[in-house]
């Protein structure tokens, strides 16, 4: 069973009557468990729109989206929120860490939202994830004390906290230099291999998309190509 399956998914934006702007024209797509995928395409091709639909942050205009085999079109907001927090981890270009919280509490955030005060097991998991991203020494620091690459690693650890089946990342290396960006991609790859979670990353950098196992190219709201090719992790 795929993590995500899209059938003839369309999205239009209401830009004032009588005009509607159709941005995605009928996307068919399936993401399997453990797939490490890059989503590329020119600016305005619909990547962010698609990512918002995949993350259940926005609803399609037509078509169906299955998350873990379940059709989501008719789900109410409460169910969508539950599905999202149960199955999906998000990483954004600007990490959205909470400046006043230390690194450990930032990683614990998704758990605090779900369960209130974190217990010892949650803390242990957060510390393990921070260890895996090489930041165990920085648990007491504030995000502002860290470099951009380190902050993004914290955001990745946070996204993994709920053990998602799918990680969605919107240009997570957009504001990082080449070497730091490659390091952040390695962290995604490491979790992908360790836990089998599917990873889908929007990126503009062809050197980074080349390290992915699959590259989906969006042009003008259609999938222009979808290439499966085991990524060369040694390249990063
Ligand atoms: P990309 O992420 O590939 O740059 P987007 O999904 O951001 O593409 O945008 C695709 C198209 O949809 C663009 O023409 C953009 O102007 C339009 N668009 C995006 N969001 C909105 C919105 N909220 N309302 C109206 N048009 C939008
Ligand atoms: P095991 O059966 O090997 O003990 P667990 O499911 O108990 O595996 O996970 C052990 C640790 O691995 C957890 O504390 C957690 O930090 C991490 N982990 C497992 N699966 C995931 C996942 N999908 N995302 C993030 N962390 C995970």
PDB file of C-alpha atoms and ligand atoms in Angstrom:
ATOM      1  CA  UNK A   1       0.000   0.000   0.000  1.00  0.00           C
ATOM      2  CA  UNK A   2       1.489   3.362  -1.030  1.00  0.00           C
ATOM      3  CA  UNK A   3       1.969   6.111   1.535  1.00  0.00           C
ATOM      4  CA  UNK A   4       0.321   8.552  -0.843  1.00  0.00           C
ATOM      5  CA  UNK A   5      -1.773   8.026  -3.947  1.00  0.00           C
ATOM      6  CA  UNK A   6      -3.188  10.826  -6.082  1.00  0.00           C
ATOM      7  CA  UNK A   7      -5.887  10.335  -8.676  1.00  0.00           C
ATOM      8  CA  UNK A   8      -6.569  13.097 -11.199  1.00  0.00           C
ATOM      9  CA  UNK A   9      -5.859  15.689  -8.533  1.00  0.00           C
ATOM     10  CA  UNK A  10      -6.737  19.247  -9.528  1.00  0.00           C
ATOM     11  CA  UNK A  11      -6.356  22.520  -7.738  1.00  0.00           C
ATOM     12  CA  UNK A  12      -7.790  25.866  -8.730  1.00  0.00           C
ATOM     13  CA  UNK A  13      -7.471  29.150  -6.905  1.00  0.00           C
ATOM     14  CA  UNK A  14     -10.413  31.479  -6.791  1.00  0.00           C
ATOM     15  CA  UNK A  15      -8.998  34.736  -8.054  1.00  0.00           C
ATOM     16  CA  UNK A  16     -12.274  36.642  -8.141  1.00  0.00           C
ATOM     17  CA  UNK A  17     -15.355  35.771 -10.155  1.00  0.00           C
ATOM     18  CA  UNK A  18     -15.763  34.668 -12.826  1.00  0.00           C
ATOM     19  CA  UNK A  19     -12.159  33.598 -13.167  1.00  0.00           C
ATOM     20  CA  UNK A  20     -10.599  30.558 -11.592  1.00  0.00           C
ATOM     21  CA  UNK A  21      -6.931  29.830 -11.960  1.00  0.00           C
ATOM     22  CA  UNK A  22      -6.293  26.099 -12.396  1.00  0.00           C
ATOM     23  CA  UNK A  23      -2.787  25.482 -11.083  1.00  0.00           C
ATOM     24  CA  UNK A  24      -2.722  21.659 -11.034  1.00  0.00           C
ATOM     25  CA  UNK A  25      -4.432  20.029 -13.983  1.00  0.00           C
ATOM     26  CA  UNK A  26      -4.956  16.418 -12.924  1.00  0.00           C
ATOM     27  CA  UNK A  27      -2.027  14.827 -11.136  1.00  0.00           C
ATOM     28  CA  UNK A  28      -1.706  11.038 -10.904  1.00  0.00           C
ATOM     29  CA  UNK A  29       1.028  10.007  -8.549  1.00  0.00           C
ATOM     30  CA  UNK A  30       1.914   7.350  -6.055  1.00  0.00           C
ATOM     31  CA  UNK A  31       4.583   7.518  -3.359  1.00  0.00           C
ATOM     32  CA  UNK A  32       5.685   4.214  -1.900  1.00  0.00           C
ATOM     33  CA  UNK A  33       6.965   3.533   1.567  1.00  0.00           C
ATOM     34  CA  UNK A  34      10.625   4.461   1.852  1.00  0.00           C
ATOM     35  CA  UNK A  35      10.861   6.370  -1.423  1.00  0.00           C
ATOM     36  CA  UNK A  36      13.304   9.283  -1.462  1.00  0.00           C
ATOM     37  CA  UNK A  37      11.937  11.715  -4.004  1.00  0.00           C
ATOM     38  CA  UNK A  38      12.813  15.167  -5.315  1.00  0.00           C
ATOM     39  CA  UNK A  39      10.078  17.452  -6.634  1.00  0.00           C
ATOM     40  CA  UNK A  40      11.522  19.966  -9.085  1.00  0.00           C
ATOM     41  CA  UNK A  41      10.219  22.462 -11.617  1.00  0.00           C
ATOM     42  CA  UNK A  42      10.334  26.123 -12.532  1.00  0.00           C
ATOM     43  CA  UNK A  43       8.970  28.801 -10.244  1.00  0.00           C
ATOM     44  CA  UNK A  44       5.184  28.975 -10.545  1.00  0.00           C
ATOM     45  CA  UNK A  45       4.843  25.384 -11.817  1.00  0.00           C
ATOM     46  CA  UNK A  46       2.741  24.410  -8.787  1.00  0.00           C
ATOM     47  CA  UNK A  47       5.246  22.702  -6.467  1.00  0.00           C
ATOM     48  CA  UNK A  48       4.155  24.488  -3.295  1.00  0.00           C
ATOM     49  CA  UNK A  49       0.510  24.022  -4.200  1.00  0.00           C
ATOM     50  CA  UNK A  50       1.091  20.287  -4.660  1.00  0.00           C
ATOM     51  CA  UNK A  51       3.043  20.018  -1.415  1.00  0.00           C
ATOM     52  CA  UNK A  52       0.223  21.734   0.476  1.00  0.00           C
ATOM     53  CA  UNK A  53      -2.228  19.190  -0.911  1.00  0.00           C
ATOM     54  CA  UNK A  54       0.061  16.249  -0.110  1.00  0.00           C
ATOM     55  CA  UNK A  55       0.401  17.550   3.443  1.00  0.00           C
ATOM     56  CA  UNK A  56      -3.377  17.914   3.852  1.00  0.00           C
ATOM     57  CA  UNK A  57      -2.822  21.615   4.474  1.00  0.00           C
ATOM     58  CA  UNK A  58      -5.135  22.507   1.615  1.00  0.00           C
ATOM     59  CA  UNK A  59      -7.956  20.655  -0.166  1.00  0.00           C
ATOM     60  CA  UNK A  60      -7.980  19.784  -3.866  1.00  0.00           C
ATOM     61  CA  UNK A  61     -10.653  21.113  -6.211  1.00  0.00           C
ATOM     62  CA  UNK A  62     -11.151  17.705  -7.838  1.00  0.00           C
ATOM     63  CA  UNK A  63      -9.711  14.208  -7.726  1.00  0.00           C
ATOM     64  CA  UNK A  64      -8.800  12.101  -4.731  1.00  0.00           C
ATOM     65  CA  UNK A  65      -5.825  11.886  -2.422  1.00  0.00           C
ATOM     66  CA  UNK A  66      -5.245   8.715  -0.416  1.00  0.00           C
ATOM     67  CA  UNK A  67      -2.995   8.903   2.624  1.00  0.00           C
ATOM     68  CA  UNK A  68      -2.057   5.435   3.939  1.00  0.00           C
ATOM     69  CA  UNK A  69      -4.833   4.008   1.778  1.00  0.00           C
ATOM     70  CA  UNK A  70      -7.520   6.286   3.153  1.00  0.00           C
ATOM     71  CA  UNK A  71      -9.399   8.693   0.888  1.00  0.00           C
ATOM     72  CA  UNK A  72      -9.088  12.195   2.338  1.00  0.00           C
ATOM     73  CA  UNK A  73     -11.488  14.280   0.232  1.00  0.00           C
ATOM     74  CA  UNK A  74     -14.459  13.779   2.504  1.00  0.00           C
ATOM     75  CA  UNK A  75     -12.599  13.958   5.805  1.00  0.00           C
ATOM     76  CA  UNK A  76     -13.552  16.757   8.182  1.00  0.00           C
ATOM     77  CA  UNK A  77     -10.943  19.168   9.526  1.00  0.00           C
ATOM     78  CA  UNK A  78     -10.495  17.292  12.766  1.00  0.00           C
ATOM     79  CA  UNK A  79      -9.776  14.023  10.986  1.00  0.00           C
ATOM     80  CA  UNK A  80      -7.427  15.740   8.557  1.00  0.00           C
ATOM     81  CA  UNK A  81      -5.495  17.236  11.455  1.00  0.00           C
ATOM     82  CA  UNK A  82      -5.258  13.840  13.124  1.00  0.00           C
ATOM     83  CA  UNK A  83      -4.086  12.173   9.892  1.00  0.00           C
ATOM     84  CA  UNK A  84      -1.529  14.907   9.365  1.00  0.00           C
ATOM     85  CA  UNK A  85      -0.018  14.704  12.832  1.00  0.00           C
ATOM     86  CA  UNK A  86      -0.084  10.900  12.806  1.00  0.00           C
ATOM     87  CA  UNK A  87       1.559  10.314   9.426  1.00  0.00           C
ATOM     88  CA  UNK A  88       3.358  13.402   8.160  1.00  0.00           C
ATOM     89  CA  UNK A  89       6.404  15.387   9.242  1.00  0.00           C
ATOM     90  CA  UNK A  90       7.035  18.828   7.764  1.00  0.00           C
ATOM     91  CA  UNK A  91      10.298  20.647   7.171  1.00  0.00           C
ATOM     92  CA  UNK A  92      10.179  24.158   5.735  1.00  0.00           C
ATOM     93  CA  UNK A  93      12.763  26.451   4.154  1.00  0.00           C
ATOM     94  CA  UNK A  94      12.713  28.616   7.226  1.00  0.00           C
ATOM     95  CA  UNK A  95      12.784  26.041   9.985  1.00  0.00           C
ATOM     96  CA  UNK A  96      10.049  27.771  12.077  1.00  0.00           C
ATOM     97  CA  UNK A  97      11.804  26.920  15.317  1.00  0.00           C
ATOM     98  CA  UNK A  98      10.576  28.734  18.414  1.00  0.00           C
ATOM     99  CA  UNK A  99      13.334  31.215  19.357  1.00  0.00           C
ATOM    100  CA  UNK A 100      12.505  31.290  23.071  1.00  0.00           C
ATOM    101  CA  UNK A 101      12.624  27.463  23.419  1.00  0.00           C
ATOM    102  CA  UNK A 102      15.858  25.548  23.613  1.00  0.00           C
ATOM    103  CA  UNK A 103      16.753  22.940  21.005  1.00  0.00           C
ATOM    104  CA  UNK A 104      15.425  19.986  23.015  1.00  0.00           C
ATOM    105  CA  UNK A 105      12.055  21.649  23.664  1.00  0.00           C
ATOM    106  CA  UNK A 106      11.757  22.584  19.998  1.00  0.00           C
ATOM    107  CA  UNK A 107      12.178  18.921  19.059  1.00  0.00           C
ATOM    108  CA  UNK A 108       9.637  17.957  21.728  1.00  0.00           C
ATOM    109  CA  UNK A 109       7.065  20.479  20.410  1.00  0.00           C
ATOM    110  CA  UNK A 110       5.005  18.058  18.281  1.00  0.00           C
ATOM    111  CA  UNK A 111       4.693  15.746  21.276  1.00  0.00           C
ATOM    112  CA  UNK A 112       3.752  18.564  23.635  1.00  0.00           C
ATOM    113  CA  UNK A 113       1.003  19.600  21.234  1.00  0.00           C
ATOM    114  CA  UNK A 114      -0.339  16.065  21.137  1.00  0.00           C
ATOM    115  CA  UNK A 115       0.191  14.881  24.675  1.00  0.00           C
ATOM    116  CA  UNK A 116       0.971  17.891  26.863  1.00  0.00           C
ATOM    117  CA  UNK A 117       3.984  17.567  29.162  1.00  0.00           C
ATOM    118  CA  UNK A 118       6.591  15.270  27.607  1.00  0.00           C
ATOM    119  CA  UNK A 119       7.432  12.093  29.512  1.00  0.00           C
ATOM    120  CA  UNK A 120      10.830  10.447  29.930  1.00  0.00           C
ATOM    121  CA  UNK A 121      10.387   8.243  26.865  1.00  0.00           C
ATOM    122  CA  UNK A 122       9.645  11.245  24.663  1.00  0.00           C
ATOM    123  CA  UNK A 123      12.691  13.061  26.012  1.00  0.00           C
ATOM    124  CA  UNK A 124      14.820  10.038  25.320  1.00  0.00           C
ATOM    125  CA  UNK A 125      13.527   9.851  21.770  1.00  0.00           C
ATOM    126  CA  UNK A 126      14.194  13.558  21.237  1.00  0.00           C
ATOM    127  CA  UNK A 127      17.739  13.150  22.553  1.00  0.00           C
ATOM    128  CA  UNK A 128      18.294  10.146  20.294  1.00  0.00           C
ATOM    129  CA  UNK A 129      17.133  12.127  17.268  1.00  0.00           C
ATOM    130  CA  UNK A 130      19.362  15.064  18.225  1.00  0.00           C
ATOM    131  CA  UNK A 131      22.241  12.627  18.559  1.00  0.00           C
ATOM    132  CA  UNK A 132      21.477  11.297  15.074  1.00  0.00           C
ATOM    133  CA  UNK A 133      21.636  14.807  13.587  1.00  0.00           C
ATOM    134  CA  UNK A 134      24.879  15.477  15.478  1.00  0.00           C
ATOM    135  CA  UNK A 135      23.496  18.083  17.854  1.00  0.00           C
ATOM    136  CA  UNK A 136      23.494  16.358  21.217  1.00  0.00           C
ATOM    137  CA  UNK A 137      25.887  19.015  22.539  1.00  0.00           C
ATOM    138  CA  UNK A 138      23.447  21.796  21.691  1.00  0.00           C
ATOM    139  CA  UNK A 139      20.258  20.627  23.429  1.00  0.00           C
ATOM    140  CA  UNK A 140      20.270  23.547  25.886  1.00  0.00           C
ATOM    141  CA  UNK A 141      21.025  26.228  23.314  1.00  0.00           C
ATOM    142  CA  UNK A 142      18.486  28.523  21.705  1.00  0.00           C
ATOM    143  CA  UNK A 143      17.997  28.233  17.918  1.00  0.00           C
ATOM    144  CA  UNK A 144      19.516  31.701  17.505  1.00  0.00           C
ATOM    145  CA  UNK A 145      22.859  30.372  18.758  1.00  0.00           C
ATOM    146  CA  UNK A 146      23.031  27.804  15.944  1.00  0.00           C
ATOM    147  CA  UNK A 147      24.085  28.075  12.312  1.00  0.00           C
ATOM    148  CA  UNK A 148      21.497  27.832   9.538  1.00  0.00           C
ATOM    149  CA  UNK A 149      22.423  24.231   8.794  1.00  0.00           C
ATOM    150  CA  UNK A 150      22.226  23.274  12.453  1.00  0.00           C
ATOM    151  CA  UNK A 151      18.820  24.931  12.793  1.00  0.00           C
ATOM    152  CA  UNK A 152      17.587  22.951   9.823  1.00  0.00           C
ATOM    153  CA  UNK A 153      18.860  19.734  11.449  1.00  0.00           C
ATOM    154  CA  UNK A 154      16.842  20.593  14.551  1.00  0.00           C
ATOM    155  CA  UNK A 155      13.782  21.081  12.336  1.00  0.00           C
ATOM    156  CA  UNK A 156      14.361  17.658  10.779  1.00  0.00           C
ATOM    157  CA  UNK A 157      14.718  16.016  14.188  1.00  0.00           C
ATOM    158  CA  UNK A 158      11.465  17.713  15.220  1.00  0.00           C
ATOM    159  CA  UNK A 159       9.710  16.412  12.110  1.00  0.00           C
ATOM    160  CA  UNK A 160      10.821  12.867  12.975  1.00  0.00           C
ATOM    161  CA  UNK A 161       9.596  13.055  16.561  1.00  0.00           C
ATOM    162  CA  UNK A 162       6.157  11.637  15.782  1.00  0.00           C
ATOM    163  CA  UNK A 163       7.625   8.799  13.642  1.00  0.00           C
ATOM    164  CA  UNK A 164       5.930   9.902  10.452  1.00  0.00           C
ATOM    165  CA  UNK A 165       5.452   7.677   7.410  1.00  0.00           C
ATOM    166  CA  UNK A 166       6.162  10.644   5.174  1.00  0.00           C
ATOM    167  CA  UNK A 167       8.435  13.675   5.421  1.00  0.00           C
ATOM    168  CA  UNK A 168       7.503  16.659   3.263  1.00  0.00           C
ATOM    169  CA  UNK A 169      10.186  19.302   2.850  1.00  0.00           C
ATOM    170  CA  UNK A 170       9.712  22.587   0.999  1.00  0.00           C
ATOM    171  CA  UNK A 171      13.097  23.875  -0.150  1.00  0.00           C
ATOM    172  CA  UNK A 172      14.710  22.896   3.143  1.00  0.00           C
ATOM    173  CA  UNK A 173      18.154  23.912   1.860  1.00  0.00           C
ATOM    174  CA  UNK A 174      17.038  27.043   0.018  1.00  0.00           C
ATOM    175  CA  UNK A 175      18.986  29.420   2.219  1.00  0.00           C
ATOM    176  CA  UNK A 176      22.057  27.242   2.823  1.00  0.00           C
ATOM    177  CA  UNK A 177      25.422  27.111   1.070  1.00  0.00           C
ATOM    178  CA  UNK A 178      26.196  24.090  -1.112  1.00  0.00           C
ATOM    179  CA  UNK A 179      28.165  22.084   1.399  1.00  0.00           C
ATOM    180  CA  UNK A 180      25.763  22.704   4.277  1.00  0.00           C
ATOM    181  CA  UNK A 181      22.849  21.840   1.987  1.00  0.00           C
ATOM    182  CA  UNK A 182      24.462  18.529   1.071  1.00  0.00           C
ATOM    183  CA  UNK A 183      24.899  17.766   4.778  1.00  0.00           C
ATOM    184  CA  UNK A 184      21.215  18.463   5.421  1.00  0.00           C
ATOM    185  CA  UNK A 185      20.278  16.150   2.529  1.00  0.00           C
ATOM    186  CA  UNK A 186      22.441  13.465   4.128  1.00  0.00           C
ATOM    187  CA  UNK A 187      20.385  13.801   7.299  1.00  0.00           C
ATOM    188  CA  UNK A 188      17.153  13.228   5.355  1.00  0.00           C
ATOM    189  CA  UNK A 189      18.738  10.216   3.692  1.00  0.00           C
ATOM    190  CA  UNK A 190      19.946   8.835   6.996  1.00  0.00           C
ATOM    191  CA  UNK A 191      16.445   8.893   8.506  1.00  0.00           C
ATOM    192  CA  UNK A 192      14.953   7.555   5.297  1.00  0.00           C
ATOM    193  CA  UNK A 193      17.284   4.554   5.507  1.00  0.00           C
ATOM    194  CA  UNK A 194      16.998   4.107   9.276  1.00  0.00           C
ATOM    195  CA  UNK A 195      13.204   4.272   9.561  1.00  0.00           C
ATOM    196  CA  UNK A 196      11.919   3.651   6.042  1.00  0.00           C
ATOM    197  CA  UNK A 197       9.906   6.870   6.024  1.00  0.00           C
ATOM    198  CA  UNK A 198       9.180   8.237   2.564  1.00  0.00           C
ATOM    199  CA  UNK A 199      10.798  11.616   1.915  1.00  0.00           C
ATOM    200  CA  UNK A 200       9.662  14.163  -0.664  1.00  0.00           C
ATOM    201  CA  UNK A 201      11.796  17.265  -1.024  1.00  0.00           C
ATOM    202  CA  UNK A 202      11.168  20.323  -3.167  1.00  0.00           C
ATOM    203  CA  UNK A 203      14.526  21.585  -4.352  1.00  0.00           C
ATOM    204  CA  UNK A 204      15.969  23.870  -6.989  1.00  0.00           C
ATOM    205  CA  UNK A 205      19.415  22.342  -6.787  1.00  0.00           C
ATOM    206  CA  UNK A 206      20.069  19.682  -9.471  1.00  0.00           C
ATOM    207  CA  UNK A 207      23.101  18.375  -7.577  1.00  0.00           C
ATOM    208  CA  UNK A 208      20.837  17.573  -4.639  1.00  0.00           C
ATOM    209  CA  UNK A 209      17.952  16.141  -6.662  1.00  0.00           C
ATOM    210  CA  UNK A 210      20.529  13.877  -8.343  1.00  0.00           C
ATOM    211  CA  UNK A 211      21.090  12.188  -4.987  1.00  0.00           C
ATOM    212  CA  UNK A 212      17.401  11.203  -4.767  1.00  0.00           C
ATOM    213  CA  UNK A 213      15.990   7.880  -5.977  1.00  0.00           C
ATOM    214  CA  UNK A 214      13.232   9.538  -7.927  1.00  0.00           C
ATOM    215  CA  UNK A 215      12.809  12.948  -9.522  1.00  0.00           C
ATOM    216  CA  UNK A 216       9.376  14.314 -10.383  1.00  0.00           C
ATOM    217  CA  UNK A 217       9.389  17.386 -12.614  1.00  0.00           C
ATOM    218  CA  UNK A 218       6.368  19.647 -12.554  1.00  0.00           C
ATOM    219  CA  UNK A 219       5.815  22.040 -15.452  1.00  0.00           C
ATOM    220  CA  UNK A 220       2.755  24.292 -15.689  1.00  0.00           C
ATOM    221  CA  UNK A 221       0.761  22.138 -13.315  1.00  0.00           C
ATOM    222  CA  UNK A 222       1.444  18.790 -14.981  1.00  0.00           C
ATOM    223  CA  UNK A 223       3.995  16.078 -14.283  1.00  0.00           C
ATOM    224  CA  UNK A 224       6.406  16.530 -17.190  1.00  0.00           C
ATOM    225  CA  UNK A 225       8.687  13.669 -16.152  1.00  0.00           C
ATOM    226  CA  UNK A 226       9.014  11.107 -13.389  1.00  0.00           C
ATOM    227  CA  UNK A 227      12.384   9.393 -13.321  1.00  0.00           C
ATOM    228  CA  UNK A 228      13.390   6.530 -11.020  1.00  0.00           C
ATOM    229  CA  UNK A 229      17.113   6.279 -10.573  1.00  0.00           C
ATOM    230  CA  UNK A 230      18.874   5.171  -7.413  1.00  0.00           C
ATOM    231  CA  UNK A 231      20.591   8.263  -6.065  1.00  0.00           C
ATOM    232  CA  UNK A 232      24.306   8.410  -5.615  1.00  0.00           C
ATOM    233  CA  UNK A 233      24.630   9.172  -1.925  1.00  0.00           C
ATOM    234  CA  UNK A 234      28.425   9.182  -2.176  1.00  0.00           C
ATOM    235  CA  UNK A 235      28.085  12.316  -4.255  1.00  0.00           C
ATOM    236  CA  UNK A 236      27.043  14.485  -1.326  1.00  0.00           C
TER     237      UNK A 236
HETATM  238  P1  LIG B   1       5.878  26.914  -7.261  1.00  0.00           P
HETATM  239  O1  LIG B   1       5.909  26.427  -5.858  1.00  0.00           O
HETATM  240  O2  LIG B   1       6.271  25.863  -8.251  1.00  0.00           O
HETATM  241  O3  LIG B   1       6.626  28.185  -7.464  1.00  0.00           O
HETATM  242  P2  LIG B   1       3.138  27.635  -6.678  1.00  0.00           P
HETATM  243  O4  LIG B   1       2.391  26.418  -6.302  1.00  0.00           O
HETATM  244  O5  LIG B   1       3.616  28.537  -5.598  1.00  0.00           O
HETATM  245  O6  LIG B   1       4.354  27.225  -7.629  1.00  0.00           O
HETATM  246  O7  LIG B   1       2.253  28.508  -7.661  1.00  0.00           O
HETATM  247  C1  LIG B   1       1.648  27.988  -8.820  1.00  0.00           C
HETATM  248  C2  LIG B   1       0.719  29.037  -9.413  1.00  0.00           C
HETATM  249  O8  LIG B   1      -0.366  29.241  -8.515  1.00  0.00           O
HETATM  250  C3  LIG B   1       1.365  30.386  -9.624  1.00  0.00           C
HETATM  251  O9  LIG B   1       0.851  30.918 -10.810  1.00  0.00           O
HETATM  252  C4  LIG B   1       0.906  31.174  -8.420  1.00  0.00           C
HETATM  253  O10 LIG B   1       0.852  32.543  -8.729  1.00  0.00           O
HETATM  254  C5  LIG B   1      -0.456  30.602  -8.168  1.00  0.00           C
HETATM  255  N1  LIG B   1      -0.877  30.673  -6.764  1.00  0.00           N
HETATM  256  C6  LIG B   1      -0.238  30.081  -5.721  1.00  0.00           C
HETATM  257  N2  LIG B   1      -0.909  30.293  -4.575  1.00  0.00           N
HETATM  258  C7  LIG B   1      -1.989  31.050  -4.892  1.00  0.00           C
HETATM  259  C8  LIG B   1      -3.085  31.587  -4.156  1.00  0.00           C
HETATM  260  N3  LIG B   1      -3.193  31.403  -2.822  1.00  0.00           N
HETATM  261  N4  LIG B   1      -4.017  32.292  -4.828  1.00  0.00           N
HETATM  262  C9  LIG B   1      -3.931  32.471  -6.153  1.00  0.00           C
HETATM  263  N5  LIG B   1      -2.941  31.977  -6.922  1.00  0.00           N
HETATM  264  C10 LIG B   1      -1.973  31.280  -6.309  1.00  0.00           C
HETATM  265  P1  LIG B   2      12.777  -0.638  18.012  1.00  0.00           P
HETATM  266  O1  LIG B   2      11.696  -1.642  17.720  1.00  0.00           O
HETATM  267  O2  LIG B   2      14.013  -0.859  17.198  1.00  0.00           O
HETATM  268  O3  LIG B   2      13.030  -0.379  19.474  1.00  0.00           O
HETATM  269  P2  LIG B   2      11.242   1.780  18.030  1.00  0.00           P
HETATM  270  O4  LIG B   2      10.086   1.926  17.119  1.00  0.00           O
HETATM  271  O5  LIG B   2      10.989   1.532  19.474  1.00  0.00           O
HETATM  272  O6  LIG B   2      12.229   0.710  17.391  1.00  0.00           O
HETATM  273  O7  LIG B   2      12.128   3.057  17.890  1.00  0.00           O
HETATM  274  C1  LIG B   2      13.346   3.219  18.560  1.00  0.00           C
HETATM  275  C2  LIG B   2      13.723   4.654  18.400  1.00  0.00           C
HETATM  276  O8  LIG B   2      13.879   4.919  17.022  1.00  0.00           O
HETATM  277  C3  LIG B   2      12.688   5.605  18.905  1.00  0.00           C
HETATM  278  O9  LIG B   2      12.985   6.040  20.207  1.00  0.00           O
HETATM  279  C4  LIG B   2      12.734   6.718  17.923  1.00  0.00           C
HETATM  280  O10 LIG B   2      13.622   7.728  18.377  1.00  0.00           O
HETATM  281  C5  LIG B   2      13.299   6.135  16.700  1.00  0.00           C
HETATM  282  N1  LIG B   2      12.319   5.945  15.627  1.00  0.00           N
HETATM  283  C6  LIG B   2      11.739   4.816  15.190  1.00  0.00           C
HETATM  284  N2  LIG B   2      10.961   5.023  14.123  1.00  0.00           N
HETATM  285  C7  LIG B   2      11.055   6.314  13.861  1.00  0.00           C
HETATM  286  C8  LIG B   2      10.504   7.185  12.857  1.00  0.00           C
HETATM  287  N3  LIG B   2       9.701   6.776  11.867  1.00  0.00           N
HETATM  288  N4  LIG B   2      10.821   8.464  12.924  1.00  0.00           N
HETATM  289  C9  LIG B   2      11.629   8.916  13.875  1.00  0.00           C
HETATM  290  N5  LIG B   2      12.179   8.180  14.808  1.00  0.00           N
HETATM  291  C10 LIG B   2      11.903   6.899  14.816  1.00  0.00           C
END
